[in-house]
Amino acid sequence: MSPYLRSLLPPLALLLAACDQQPHFTAAEPGEALSAGAATVRKFDHNAFSQSSANLPPSRRLDFAVGNSFFRNPWVTAPATTTARDGLGPLFNTNACQNCHIKDGRGHPPAAEAASAASMLVRLSIPAGTDDAERLLHQGVVAEPTYGTQLQDMANPGIAPEGKVRMNYSRVPVHFADGTEVQLRKPQLDVSQLGYGPMHPDTLFSARVATPMIGLGLLESISETDILANADPDDSNGDGISGRPNQVWDRAQQRTALGRFGWKAGQPTLNQQNAEAFANDMGLTSTLVAHDNCTDAQSDCLAAVNGGVPEVSDNILASVLFYSRNLGVPARRNVDAPEVLKGKGLFHQAGCQQCHTPRFTTAADAVEPELANQVIRPYTDLLLHDMGEGLADGRDEFLATGREWRTPPLWGIGLTQAVNGHTQFLHDGRARNLLEAILWHGGEAEAAKQHVLQFDADERAALLAFLNSL
Ligand SMILES: [Ca+2]
Ligand SMILES: [Ca+2]
Ligand SMILES: [Ca+2]
């Protein structure tokens, strides 16, 4: 190396160090502990996710309680004396919303000895053909001809359940720069005991655990403009992160709309998400989703008695909507602890906030007055990202490709153990803790993961302390 070049080196190193200068947090921002603004609740035990928004006036708490009862209590097979909540099935996954959204928190993959997959469901479809444009527009997928768009592993007496779902795992080692090894578990879905004969040979499967129910009305109240402002479909700023909105069918509006809910943002509104859950997960019709989940090939299912038309009245659907919009988000803990602040700095240094957007202000014309104009900290952009081959399900859903997933919100994630008694994360619950969840990141998030792989033990602990404070 020439003396001239060598003389340049120290300043160059300094310059690089300056470029590398990352946000360093010495104190929490004002209000930072209030993840959901005025809706933030102060409960941190196993009921932390089951509280109504703190700013809900007492006059509206009764509506919340009524919605809660339809979310929590089991639905029954028709005909029954409890006509308000009959019509379960013929095919279903479980008999209550809360059996999957356990304690209003998240589901988990089935244990080896489980009778049904309960809080995890399996979506089905087949690759689209040239004449499938209409189906893709309205359903986002082409249904498997016999089993439809979802596998129901339970059924009423006399009806065949569609099959049985298992998860098998193999090990994938990952190494940190300091030599520490982590063994990830890679899931392999196993569907057996098919009730209606063989599936289409090209069937695509997507296993998904139930998501936490907190703060959903606030996510619904972020303006479309604010979400689209973070989209960068062609990565025009060259940071390796694209972020695309999903565009899905809105049944009520009869038009395409921005997708916000579900692991691939396949649903535009909470009401539609809820109505689809009633229909697909529990076999319950509503005016919004008036059809059963039986396919033309399932004659026993089609012939079964129903629980009224519709089975879920508009009143019940409205009260479940009110409930699902108003579950408060718990306040953060230890926002000023030095380790948490250090972890927050590392979160930004690794680039996690490029997708896990820390902050939004909800729209003035929100769906409910309590949800309007709130400064919220959900840690999601609600956009789709290519997360690499490791996480890919290979199954498109509207505009989302088989490698894309919606950034999930991280608020409340540190209370998963307290609420659900486990720490299984990602769309199919494959990660057994937060660190494993990060190590599965690839694709657009590959650089962020590579950053974390360079962290030493103290830095890893600080990053996790930050995530656990959310
Ligand atoms: Ca039914
Ligand atoms: Ca089905
Ligand atoms: Ca970009």
PDB file of N, CA, C and O and ligand atoms in Angstrom, residues 91 147-152 162 293 298, ligand 2:
ATOM      1  N   LEU A  91     -68.613 -28.644   9.446  1.00  0.00           N
ATOM      2  CA  LEU A  91     -67.158 -28.739   9.566  1.00  0.00           C
ATOM      3  C   LEU A  91     -66.659 -27.530  10.338  1.00  0.00           C
ATOM      4  O   LEU A  91     -67.148 -26.418  10.146  1.00  0.00           O
ATOM      5  N   TYR A 147     -61.550 -29.812  -0.645  1.00  0.00           N
ATOM      6  CA  TYR A 147     -61.391 -29.378   0.754  1.00  0.00           C
ATOM      7  C   TYR A 147     -61.504 -27.867   0.946  1.00  0.00           C
ATOM      8  O   TYR A 147     -61.481 -27.386   2.077  1.00  0.00           O
ATOM      9  N   GLY A 148     -61.596 -27.115  -0.152  1.00  0.00           N
ATOM     10  CA  GLY A 148     -61.801 -25.678  -0.024  1.00  0.00           C
ATOM     11  C   GLY A 148     -60.521 -24.924   0.291  1.00  0.00           C
ATOM     12  O   GLY A 148     -59.433 -25.315  -0.135  1.00  0.00           O
ATOM     13  N   THR A 149     -60.643 -23.839   1.049  1.00  0.00           N
ATOM     14  CA  THR A 149     -59.487 -22.979   1.322  1.00  0.00           C
ATOM     15  C   THR A 149     -58.919 -23.192   2.721  1.00  0.00           C
ATOM     16  O   THR A 149     -57.966 -22.533   3.115  1.00  0.00           O
ATOM     17  N   GLN A 150     -59.537 -24.106   3.469  1.00  0.00           N
ATOM     18  CA  GLN A 150     -59.057 -24.335   4.839  1.00  0.00           C
ATOM     19  C   GLN A 150     -59.391 -25.758   5.257  1.00  0.00           C
ATOM     20  O   GLN A 150     -60.465 -26.277   4.929  1.00  0.00           O
ATOM     21  N   LEU A 151     -58.478 -26.387   5.974  1.00  0.00           N
ATOM     22  CA  LEU A 151     -58.725 -27.737   6.474  1.00  0.00           C
ATOM     23  C   LEU A 151     -59.427 -27.653   7.828  1.00  0.00           C
ATOM     24  O   LEU A 151     -58.884 -27.071   8.770  1.00  0.00           O
ATOM     25  N   GLN A 152     -60.641 -28.220   7.917  1.00  0.00           N
ATOM     26  CA  GLN A 152     -61.337 -28.289   9.202  1.00  0.00           C
ATOM     27  C   GLN A 152     -61.135 -29.682   9.780  1.00  0.00           C
ATOM     28  O   GLN A 152     -61.551 -30.673   9.172  1.00  0.00           O
ATOM     29  N   GLU A 162     -62.208 -33.283   8.034  1.00  0.00           N
ATOM     30  CA  GLU A 162     -61.437 -33.304   6.780  1.00  0.00           C
ATOM     31  C   GLU A 162     -60.082 -33.989   6.908  1.00  0.00           C
ATOM     32  O   GLU A 162     -59.524 -34.433   5.911  1.00  0.00           O
ATOM     33  N   ASN A 293     -68.877 -23.437   4.833  1.00  0.00           N
ATOM     34  CA  ASN A 293     -67.543 -23.817   4.379  1.00  0.00           C
ATOM     35  C   ASN A 293     -67.536 -25.187   3.704  1.00  0.00           C
ATOM     36  O   ASN A 293     -66.474 -25.750   3.458  1.00  0.00           O
ATOM     37  N   GLN A 298     -68.657 -32.128  -0.833  1.00  0.00           N
ATOM     38  CA  GLN A 298     -68.929 -32.617   0.531  1.00  0.00           C
ATOM     39  C   GLN A 298     -70.434 -32.674   0.772  1.00  0.00           C
ATOM     40  O   GLN A 298     -71.015 -31.823   1.440  1.00  0.00           O
TER      41      GLN A 298
HETATM   42 CA    CA B   2     -62.458 -27.261   4.232  1.00  0.00          CA
END
